[in-house]
Amino acid sequence: MNIFEQNESAIRSYCRSFPVVFKQAKGAELVGRDDERYIDFLAGAGTLNYGHNNPVLKQALIKYIESDGLTHGLDMHTDAKESFLEVFKRIILEPRGMGDCVVQFTGPTGSNSVEAALKLARKVKGRRNIISFTNGFHGVTTGALACTGNQHHRGAAGVTLGDVTRMPFDGYMGDKMNTLAYMDKLLSDPSSGIDHPAAVIVETVQGEGGLNVASADWMRRLERLCRKHDMLLIVDDIQAGCGRTGSFFSFEEMGIKPDMVTLSKSLSGYGLPLAVLVLRKELDQWEPGEHNGTFRGNNHAFITATAAIESFWSDTRFAQEVQRKAKLVRERLQSIVQRQGPNSLRVKGRGLMIGIECPDGDLAASVCSRAFARNLVIETSGAHSQVVKCLCPLTITDEQLNSALDILEGAFAGAMAEQIETAAS
Ligand SMILES: *Cc1c(COP(=O)(O)O)cnc(C)c1O
């Protein structure tokens, strides 16, 4: 028995799917202790959009550490935080018409920025209820967990998860039903039994929920519904943001203006913990320190986040590259579906948040373990863990992308063949 099995809590999960000890990582590649190399299609569940140990970010961090820059700073003013705020405002917020927003540094996890958003929405509107959507994932601390759909996670809460009303996400009831018409009807009826919500929290692409995509039209209607019923619109862009769908925010092309946006995962760009809540200035009704936290000043993360924004978002080249690669991956996945299971498999997702839905979780698990046997790290998502999810670093080379997709195609072929054999025997 190794030290992990002996001494690490049973809570460990990803390591069970990928039972090797890693020692190094660079770009889209992981290296095992036995020098075995793996292509990383998990990328820290979307935390490593710019790859492992990105050299530009690493140099900036080394320089900062060598000069004895602050590591921890509570929420004190530091050079590093100043540069981050300036660069984020100039390169991200202002060009996107969000120059009037302020940035709240929350505790360093995505869940904590969701907690902050929910608390502030409830405080500003003086109401308790929040609307979240079927299959949504917003984190596992109590407030965020109440908005999360996943039963496995909800079951661990140990307390009542309340003050949230679930509505059907885009497409949840099939193509023919407009889920927002249903929601509008419920909110317009004073006796529907739904307490007037303070806010709606939504992902534009449900990362953990199975790569369900909200259409631009649905998001625009949702925004209108929020205005009509005086609810705040919170977009949880923790996984879909930071370039994953081909633009910095996942909703940029939709022409909507959320009241609050949560960001974390790839925000630091280096895998360092960092989370923020971006909010319209007039909603910033916090008293000083009302939602505090010891690790709101991770200055190393400010340094790498600043370097990431400067090097990837100063012009449109990186976004165009992501869009080009997304097209390439989509085409390859579509051809896998055509060849391996045109009647049972389906491509899902948007941008480089894309994958293949299987009829069941067993097939998806078999695909992932076959892929791992050929050195591709890839995971599933979805209500039944039925979606094989490609979440490669956005900086991956075409060569790596193609070899990973070759492995994936082989894994699908093997898993489908096995399924047919099992059914026949
Ligand atoms: C990962 C994730 C969270 C939670 O972030 P943690 O850092 O794990 O707390 C919340 N929302 C979305 C959409 C996520 O993908």
Short mmCIF file of C-alpha atoms and ligand atoms in Angstrom, two decimals:
data_model
loop_
_atom_site.label_atom_id
_atom_site.label_comp_id
_atom_site.label_asym_id
_atom_site.label_seq_id
_atom_site.Cartn_x
_atom_site.Cartn_y
_atom_site.Cartn_z
CA MET A 1 0.00 0.00 0.00
CA ASN A 2 1.42 3.41 -0.93
CA ILE A 3 1.40 6.49 1.28
CA PHE A 4 -1.57 7.95 -0.61
CA GLU A 5 -3.78 4.94 0.06
CA GLN A 6 -2.45 4.68 3.60
CA ASN A 7 -2.53 8.27 4.66
CA GLU A 8 -4.60 10.41 2.31
CA SER A 9 -8.32 10.72 2.90
CA ALA A 10 -10.76 8.65 0.91
CA ILE A 11 -11.96 11.95 -0.57
CA ARG A 12 -9.21 11.75 -3.22
CA SER A 13 -10.78 11.31 -6.64
CA TYR A 14 -8.90 12.27 -9.82
CA CYS A 15 -5.87 10.29 -8.67
CA ARG A 16 -8.02 7.17 -8.68
CA SER A 17 -8.58 7.52 -12.43
CA PHE A 18 -4.91 8.31 -13.08
CA PRO A 19 -2.96 6.17 -10.62
CA VAL A 20 0.59 7.32 -11.34
CA VAL A 21 2.90 9.71 -9.50
CA PHE A 22 3.67 12.77 -11.59
CA LYS A 23 6.92 14.64 -11.21
CA GLN A 24 6.93 17.33 -13.88
CA ALA A 25 4.65 19.16 -16.24
CA LYS A 26 5.23 21.52 -19.13
CA GLY A 27 2.71 23.00 -21.54
CA ALA A 28 0.18 20.30 -22.39
CA GLU A 29 2.37 17.48 -21.08
CA LEU A 30 2.62 15.68 -17.75
CA VAL A 31 5.60 13.52 -16.87
CA GLY A 32 5.32 10.52 -14.57
CA ARG A 33 8.00 9.46 -12.10
CA ASP A 34 8.97 6.69 -14.51
CA ASP A 35 9.53 9.32 -17.26
CA GLU A 36 6.35 8.27 -19.03
CA ARG A 37 4.83 11.30 -20.84
CA TYR A 38 1.12 12.07 -20.94
CA ILE A 39 -0.94 14.60 -22.87
CA ASP A 40 -3.13 16.54 -20.47
CA PHE A 41 -6.75 16.87 -21.62
CA LEU A 42 -7.87 17.64 -18.06
CA ALA A 43 -5.65 20.67 -17.47
CA GLY A 44 -6.54 21.08 -13.83
CA ALA A 45 -10.26 20.94 -14.71
CA GLY A 46 -9.77 24.09 -16.78
CA THR A 47 -7.22 25.80 -14.52
CA LEU A 48 -4.30 25.53 -16.91
CA ASN A 49 -5.58 27.29 -20.02
CA TYR A 50 -2.05 28.59 -20.71
CA GLY A 51 -0.46 25.21 -20.01
CA HIS A 52 1.69 23.92 -17.16
CA ASN A 53 4.60 26.12 -16.10
CA ASN A 54 4.13 28.62 -18.89
CA PRO A 55 7.63 30.08 -19.37
CA VAL A 56 6.54 33.74 -19.55
CA LEU A 57 4.50 33.47 -16.36
CA LYS A 58 7.22 31.46 -14.64
CA GLN A 59 9.88 34.09 -15.40
CA ALA A 60 7.67 36.88 -14.06
CA LEU A 61 7.08 34.87 -10.88
CA ILE A 62 10.74 33.96 -10.37
CA LYS A 63 11.76 37.60 -10.81
CA TYR A 64 9.15 38.70 -8.27
CA ILE A 65 10.16 36.07 -5.70
CA GLU A 66 13.85 36.87 -6.13
CA SER A 67 13.17 40.53 -5.41
CA ASP A 68 11.41 39.59 -2.14
CA GLY A 69 8.04 40.85 -3.34
CA LEU A 70 5.22 40.14 -0.87
CA THR A 71 3.80 36.64 -1.05
CA HIS A 72 0.88 37.13 1.29
CA GLY A 73 -0.70 40.50 1.75
CA LEU A 74 -4.21 40.10 3.22
CA ASP A 75 -6.02 42.80 1.28
CA MET A 76 -3.24 45.34 1.64
CA HIS A 77 -2.15 47.47 -1.31
CA THR A 78 0.85 45.95 -3.07
CA ASP A 79 2.68 46.62 -6.34
CA ALA A 80 1.53 43.25 -7.59
CA LYS A 81 -2.14 43.88 -6.88
CA GLU A 82 -1.93 47.37 -8.37
CA SER A 83 -0.51 46.02 -11.64
CA PHE A 84 -3.15 43.30 -11.78
CA LEU A 85 -6.02 45.76 -11.27
CA GLU A 86 -4.60 48.17 -13.85
CA VAL A 87 -3.98 45.51 -16.48
CA PHE A 88 -7.31 43.76 -15.88
CA LYS A 89 -9.14 47.08 -16.24
CA ARG A 90 -7.21 48.27 -19.31
CA ILE A 91 -6.96 44.99 -21.26
CA ILE A 92 -10.03 43.03 -20.14
CA LEU A 93 -12.78 45.23 -18.70
CA GLU A 94 -12.61 48.50 -20.63
CA PRO A 95 -12.46 47.08 -24.18
CA ARG A 96 -15.51 44.94 -23.31
CA GLY A 97 -17.63 47.82 -22.08
CA MET A 98 -17.17 46.76 -18.46
CA GLY A 99 -14.98 49.66 -17.36
CA ASP A 100 -17.63 50.64 -14.83
CA CYS A 101 -17.20 47.37 -12.91
CA VAL A 102 -15.26 46.89 -9.69
CA VAL A 103 -13.25 43.83 -8.70
CA GLN A 104 -13.74 42.04 -5.40
CA PHE A 105 -10.94 39.72 -4.31
CA THR A 106 -12.64 36.85 -2.52
CA GLY A 107 -11.07 33.83 -0.89
CA PRO A 108 -8.99 32.00 -3.50
CA THR A 109 -11.47 29.33 -4.58
CA GLY A 110 -14.18 29.54 -7.18
CA SER A 111 -16.76 28.54 -4.57
CA ASN A 112 -15.81 31.51 -2.46
CA SER A 113 -16.43 33.97 -5.28
CA VAL A 114 -19.81 32.30 -5.82
CA GLU A 115 -20.57 32.67 -2.10
CA ALA A 116 -19.69 36.35 -2.32
CA ALA A 117 -21.94 36.85 -5.35
CA LEU A 118 -24.90 35.13 -3.68
CA LYS A 119 -24.47 36.99 -0.39
CA LEU A 120 -24.17 40.35 -2.09
CA ALA A 121 -27.15 39.74 -4.38
CA ARG A 122 -29.29 38.80 -1.36
CA LYS A 123 -28.08 41.84 0.56
CA VAL A 124 -28.64 44.28 -2.31
CA LYS A 125 -32.10 42.98 -3.17
CA GLY A 126 -33.18 42.16 0.41
CA ARG A 127 -34.47 38.74 -0.75
CA ARG A 128 -33.33 35.19 -0.05
CA ASN A 129 -34.31 33.16 -3.07
CA ILE A 130 -31.86 32.52 -5.93
CA ILE A 131 -32.56 30.78 -9.23
CA SER A 132 -30.05 28.24 -10.51
CA PHE A 133 -30.35 25.69 -13.29
CA THR A 134 -30.57 21.92 -13.68
CA ASN A 135 -27.13 20.32 -13.92
CA GLY A 136 -25.42 23.58 -12.89
CA PHE A 137 -22.20 23.38 -10.89
CA HIS A 138 -21.15 26.28 -8.71
CA GLY A 139 -18.95 24.72 -6.04
CA VAL A 140 -19.36 22.69 -2.88
CA THR A 141 -19.45 25.16 0.02
CA THR A 142 -22.95 25.42 1.46
CA GLY A 143 -24.29 28.47 -0.37
CA ALA A 144 -22.74 27.48 -3.69
CA LEU A 145 -23.74 23.85 -3.17
CA ALA A 146 -27.36 24.87 -2.79
CA CYS A 147 -27.08 26.20 -6.37
CA THR A 148 -25.29 23.06 -7.60
CA GLY A 149 -27.41 20.26 -9.06
CA ASN A 150 -25.10 17.27 -8.63
CA GLN A 151 -26.61 14.77 -6.15
CA HIS A 152 -23.26 13.23 -5.19
CA HIS A 153 -22.05 16.62 -3.97
CA ARG A 154 -25.38 17.75 -2.51
CA GLY A 155 -25.66 14.52 -0.54
CA ALA A 156 -22.52 15.41 1.42
CA ALA A 157 -23.88 18.74 2.68
CA GLY A 158 -25.27 17.40 5.94
CA VAL A 159 -27.56 20.42 6.24
CA THR A 160 -30.60 21.67 4.41
CA LEU A 161 -29.67 23.31 1.14
CA GLY A 162 -32.23 26.03 0.76
CA ASP A 163 -33.22 29.38 -0.63
CA VAL A 164 -32.63 28.24 -4.20
CA THR A 165 -35.22 27.43 -6.87
CA ARG A 166 -34.12 25.22 -9.76
CA MET A 167 -35.22 25.99 -13.31
CA PRO A 168 -34.65 23.92 -16.48
CA PHE A 169 -31.51 24.95 -18.39
CA ASP A 170 -31.56 25.66 -22.11
CA GLY A 171 -32.57 22.47 -23.95
CA TYR A 172 -33.35 20.54 -20.77
CA MET A 173 -36.86 19.71 -21.97
CA GLY A 174 -35.79 19.04 -25.55
CA ASP A 175 -35.66 21.33 -28.56
CA LYS A 176 -39.33 22.18 -28.66
CA MET A 177 -39.87 23.61 -25.22
CA ASN A 178 -38.75 27.13 -24.38
CA THR A 179 -37.60 26.72 -20.79
CA LEU A 180 -37.58 30.47 -20.23
CA ALA A 181 -41.27 30.76 -21.12
CA TYR A 182 -41.91 28.30 -18.28
CA MET A 183 -39.71 30.34 -15.94
CA ASP A 184 -41.38 33.61 -16.94
CA LYS A 185 -44.80 32.11 -16.31
CA LEU A 186 -43.80 30.96 -12.81
CA LEU A 187 -42.25 34.30 -11.94
CA SER A 188 -45.21 36.26 -13.26
CA ASP A 189 -47.72 34.30 -11.19
CA PRO A 190 -47.75 35.62 -7.60
CA SER A 191 -49.23 32.31 -6.48
CA SER A 192 -46.86 29.98 -8.35
CA GLY A 193 -45.15 29.29 -5.05
CA ILE A 194 -41.80 30.70 -6.15
CA ASP A 195 -40.54 33.44 -3.83
CA HIS A 196 -39.32 36.50 -5.73
CA PRO A 197 -35.62 35.77 -6.37
CA ALA A 198 -32.75 38.17 -5.73
CA ALA A 199 -30.70 36.77 -8.59
CA VAL A 200 -30.17 34.13 -11.22
CA ILE A 201 -26.85 32.26 -11.41
CA VAL A 202 -25.93 30.56 -14.67
CA GLU A 203 -23.06 29.02 -16.63
CA THR A 204 -23.05 29.68 -20.39
CA VAL A 205 -21.58 26.20 -20.87
CA GLN A 206 -22.13 23.77 -18.01
CA GLY A 207 -18.66 22.40 -17.43
CA GLU A 208 -19.30 19.75 -14.81
CA GLY A 209 -22.93 19.30 -15.84
CA GLY A 210 -22.05 17.68 -19.17
CA LEU A 211 -21.07 20.49 -21.58
CA ASN A 212 -24.64 21.71 -22.00
CA VAL A 213 -24.56 24.93 -24.01
CA ALA A 214 -26.84 27.90 -23.49
CA SER A 215 -27.54 29.57 -26.82
CA ALA A 216 -26.85 33.28 -27.24
CA ASP A 217 -30.55 33.81 -27.81
CA TRP A 218 -31.47 31.97 -24.60
CA MET A 219 -28.92 34.04 -22.64
CA ARG A 220 -30.30 37.30 -24.07
CA ARG A 221 -33.83 36.25 -23.14
CA LEU A 222 -32.61 35.27 -19.69
CA GLU A 223 -31.11 38.74 -19.28
CA ARG A 224 -34.42 40.31 -20.32
CA LEU A 225 -36.24 38.11 -17.84
CA CYS A 226 -33.87 39.25 -15.10
CA ARG A 227 -34.65 42.90 -15.92
CA LYS A 228 -38.38 42.21 -16.15
CA HIS A 229 -38.52 40.53 -12.75
CA ASP A 230 -35.90 42.73 -11.06
CA MET A 231 -33.38 39.93 -10.52
CA LEU A 232 -29.61 40.24 -10.80
CA LEU A 233 -27.84 38.19 -13.46
CA ILE A 234 -24.77 36.36 -12.16
CA VAL A 235 -22.69 34.57 -14.79
CA ASP A 236 -20.44 31.90 -13.27
CA ASP A 237 -17.53 32.06 -15.71
CA ILE A 238 -15.13 30.15 -13.50
CA GLN A 239 -14.65 27.34 -16.01
CA ALA A 240 -15.93 28.80 -19.30
CA GLY A 241 -14.08 32.10 -18.87
CA CYS A 242 -10.42 33.07 -19.39
CA GLY A 243 -10.48 32.13 -23.07
CA ARG A 244 -11.92 28.61 -22.91
CA THR A 245 -14.73 29.32 -25.38
CA GLY A 246 -12.62 31.53 -27.66
CA SER A 247 -13.06 34.92 -25.98
CA PHE A 248 -11.99 36.10 -22.52
CA PHE A 249 -15.53 35.98 -21.14
CA SER A 250 -17.78 33.23 -22.43
CA PHE A 251 -20.67 35.65 -22.99
CA GLU A 252 -18.85 38.36 -24.97
CA GLU A 253 -20.43 37.60 -28.33
CA MET A 254 -23.91 37.38 -26.83
CA GLY A 255 -24.41 41.08 -26.26
CA ILE A 256 -25.44 40.65 -22.63
CA LYS A 257 -24.27 42.59 -19.60
CA PRO A 258 -24.26 40.48 -16.45
CA ASP A 259 -24.50 42.26 -13.10
CA MET A 260 -21.84 40.03 -11.59
CA VAL A 261 -19.28 37.63 -13.02
CA THR A 262 -17.31 35.06 -11.06
CA LEU A 263 -13.82 34.12 -12.27
CA SER A 264 -11.26 31.72 -10.87
CA LYS A 265 -9.68 28.52 -12.31
CA SER A 266 -7.45 29.91 -15.13
CA LEU A 267 -7.44 33.50 -13.90
CA SER A 268 -3.97 33.28 -12.33
CA GLY A 269 -2.85 31.46 -15.46
CA TYR A 270 -0.33 29.39 -13.55
CA GLY A 271 -2.53 27.17 -11.44
CA LEU A 272 -2.14 29.44 -8.42
CA PRO A 273 -5.30 29.99 -6.38
CA LEU A 274 -7.06 33.23 -7.28
CA ALA A 275 -10.73 34.16 -7.50
CA VAL A 276 -12.56 37.40 -8.11
CA LEU A 277 -16.06 38.69 -8.36
CA VAL A 278 -16.51 41.36 -11.03
CA LEU A 279 -19.55 43.49 -10.31
CA ARG A 280 -21.30 46.65 -11.41
CA LYS A 281 -20.17 49.53 -9.22
CA GLU A 282 -23.63 50.43 -7.91
CA LEU A 283 -24.04 46.90 -6.52
CA ASP A 284 -20.88 47.24 -4.45
CA GLN A 285 -22.78 47.74 -1.22
CA TRP A 286 -20.46 45.79 1.07
CA GLU A 287 -19.30 47.13 4.41
CA PRO A 288 -15.49 46.88 4.68
CA GLY A 289 -14.47 43.29 5.47
CA GLU A 290 -18.02 41.90 5.46
CA HIS A 291 -16.97 38.96 3.30
CA ASN A 292 -13.34 38.57 4.31
CA GLY A 293 -10.75 35.79 4.06
CA THR A 294 -7.09 35.29 4.89
CA PHE A 295 -5.98 34.41 1.39
CA ARG A 296 -7.49 37.25 -0.61
CA GLY A 297 -4.05 38.63 -1.35
CA ASN A 298 -2.17 35.86 -3.18
CA ASN A 299 0.42 38.17 -4.70
CA HIS A 300 2.13 35.40 -6.65
CA ALA A 301 -1.18 34.82 -8.40
CA PHE A 302 -1.48 38.56 -9.12
CA ILE A 303 1.94 38.46 -10.79
CA THR A 304 1.16 35.49 -13.04
CA ALA A 305 -2.39 36.71 -13.79
CA THR A 306 -1.00 40.07 -14.90
CA ALA A 307 1.63 38.40 -17.08
CA ALA A 308 -1.01 36.09 -18.57
CA ILE A 309 -3.37 38.93 -19.45
CA GLU A 310 -0.57 41.02 -20.92
CA SER A 311 0.86 38.23 -23.03
CA PHE A 312 -2.35 36.56 -24.23
CA TRP A 313 -5.02 39.26 -24.31
CA SER A 314 -3.28 42.45 -25.51
CA ASP A 315 -4.42 41.67 -29.04
CA THR A 316 -6.77 39.18 -30.69
CA ARG A 317 -4.16 36.66 -31.87
CA PHE A 318 -4.56 34.24 -28.98
CA ALA A 319 -8.38 34.29 -29.16
CA GLN A 320 -8.16 33.55 -32.89
CA GLU A 321 -5.81 30.65 -32.23
CA VAL A 322 -8.24 29.22 -29.69
CA GLN A 323 -11.07 29.52 -32.21
CA ARG A 324 -8.99 27.82 -34.88
CA LYS A 325 -8.08 24.93 -32.57
CA ALA A 326 -11.68 24.64 -31.39
CA LYS A 327 -12.78 24.17 -35.00
CA LEU A 328 -10.10 21.55 -35.55
CA VAL A 329 -11.13 19.61 -32.43
CA ARG A 330 -14.84 19.85 -33.29
CA GLU A 331 -14.19 18.44 -36.78
CA ARG A 332 -12.13 15.57 -35.40
CA LEU A 333 -14.73 14.76 -32.75
CA GLN A 334 -17.47 14.86 -35.36
CA SER A 335 -15.55 12.40 -37.48
CA ILE A 336 -15.07 10.12 -34.45
CA VAL A 337 -18.84 10.20 -33.93
CA GLN A 338 -19.45 9.50 -37.64
CA ARG A 339 -17.11 6.55 -37.68
CA GLN A 340 -17.65 5.04 -34.24
CA GLY A 341 -21.27 5.67 -33.36
CA PRO A 342 -23.34 8.02 -35.50
CA ASN A 343 -26.52 6.85 -33.80
CA SER A 344 -25.32 6.76 -30.22
CA LEU A 345 -22.57 9.37 -29.83
CA ARG A 346 -22.92 13.14 -29.99
CA VAL A 347 -20.51 16.12 -29.95
CA LYS A 348 -21.29 18.62 -27.19
CA GLY A 349 -19.89 21.91 -26.01
CA ARG A 350 -18.52 25.19 -27.32
CA GLY A 351 -15.01 26.47 -28.10
CA LEU A 352 -12.36 24.32 -26.46
CA MET A 353 -14.90 23.20 -23.90
CA ILE A 354 -16.01 20.31 -26.00
CA GLY A 355 -16.49 16.56 -25.85
CA ILE A 356 -18.47 13.52 -26.88
CA GLU A 357 -21.62 12.36 -25.12
CA CYS A 358 -21.97 8.59 -24.75
CA PRO A 359 -25.23 6.75 -24.14
CA ASP A 360 -24.05 5.86 -20.63
CA GLY A 361 -21.33 6.44 -18.07
CA ASP A 362 -19.82 2.97 -18.45
CA LEU A 363 -18.90 3.57 -22.06
CA ALA A 364 -17.45 7.01 -21.24
CA ALA A 365 -15.42 5.49 -18.38
CA SER A 366 -14.12 2.77 -20.67
CA VAL A 367 -13.08 5.40 -23.25
CA CYS A 368 -11.21 7.40 -20.60
CA SER A 369 -9.38 4.42 -19.14
CA ARG A 370 -8.39 3.21 -22.62
CA ALA A 371 -7.14 6.71 -23.43
CA PHE A 372 -5.13 6.80 -20.22
CA ALA A 373 -3.56 3.44 -21.05
CA ARG A 374 -2.22 5.21 -24.15
CA ASN A 375 -1.04 8.25 -22.17
CA LEU A 376 -3.91 10.67 -22.57
CA VAL A 377 -5.30 12.16 -19.36
CA ILE A 378 -9.00 12.82 -19.95
CA GLU A 379 -12.10 12.82 -17.72
CA THR A 380 -15.87 12.66 -17.92
CA SER A 381 -18.59 15.07 -16.83
CA GLY A 382 -22.39 15.11 -16.82
CA ALA A 383 -25.25 13.81 -14.71
CA HIS A 384 -24.32 10.21 -15.49
CA SER A 385 -20.60 10.90 -16.10
CA GLN A 386 -21.50 10.16 -19.70
CA VAL A 387 -19.64 12.96 -21.48
CA VAL A 388 -15.97 12.52 -22.41
CA LYS A 389 -14.64 16.02 -21.96
CA CYS A 390 -11.68 17.49 -23.85
CA LEU A 391 -10.29 20.30 -21.75
CA CYS A 392 -6.81 20.70 -23.20
CA PRO A 393 -4.60 23.69 -22.45
CA LEU A 394 -5.47 26.39 -24.99
CA THR A 395 -1.77 26.68 -25.81
CA ILE A 396 -1.47 23.04 -26.90
CA THR A 397 0.41 22.49 -30.18
CA ASP A 398 -1.40 21.11 -33.23
CA GLU A 399 0.88 18.09 -33.11
CA GLN A 400 -0.08 17.28 -29.52
CA LEU A 401 -3.71 17.95 -30.30
CA ASN A 402 -3.65 15.55 -33.24
CA SER A 403 -1.90 12.77 -31.33
CA ALA A 404 -4.34 13.15 -28.44
CA LEU A 405 -7.29 12.97 -30.83
CA ASP A 406 -5.78 9.87 -32.48
CA ILE A 407 -5.59 8.25 -29.04
CA LEU A 408 -9.17 9.30 -28.33
CA GLU A 409 -10.39 7.85 -31.60
CA GLY A 410 -8.66 4.55 -30.79
CA ALA A 411 -10.18 4.58 -27.32
CA PHE A 412 -13.67 5.07 -28.75
CA ALA A 413 -13.14 2.32 -31.31
CA GLY A 414 -11.98 -0.07 -28.57
CA ALA A 415 -14.74 0.81 -26.13
CA MET A 416 -17.48 0.55 -28.78
CA ALA A 417 -16.15 -2.81 -29.99
CA GLU A 418 -16.05 -4.12 -26.44
CA GLN A 419 -19.62 -3.00 -25.87
CA ILE A 420 -20.83 -4.83 -28.97
CA GLU A 421 -18.95 -7.99 -27.89
CA THR A 422 -20.44 -7.86 -24.40
CA ALA A 423 -23.93 -7.38 -25.82
CA ALA A 424 -23.44 -10.39 -28.15
CA SER A 425 -22.14 -12.76 -25.48
C1 LIG B 1 -14.81 24.72 -10.53
C2 LIG B 1 -16.03 25.52 -10.54
C3 LIG B 1 -16.51 26.15 -9.38
C4 LIG B 1 -15.88 25.94 -8.03
O1 LIG B 1 -14.55 26.35 -7.95
P1 LIG B 1 -13.64 25.76 -6.78
O2 LIG B 1 -12.33 26.47 -6.95
O3 LIG B 1 -13.54 24.28 -7.01
O4 LIG B 1 -14.30 26.08 -5.50
C5 LIG B 1 -17.64 26.94 -9.48
N1 LIG B 1 -18.26 27.12 -10.65
C6 LIG B 1 -17.84 26.53 -11.78
C7 LIG B 1 -18.57 26.79 -13.06
C8 LIG B 1 -16.72 25.70 -11.76
O5 LIG B 1 -16.32 25.08 -12.88
#
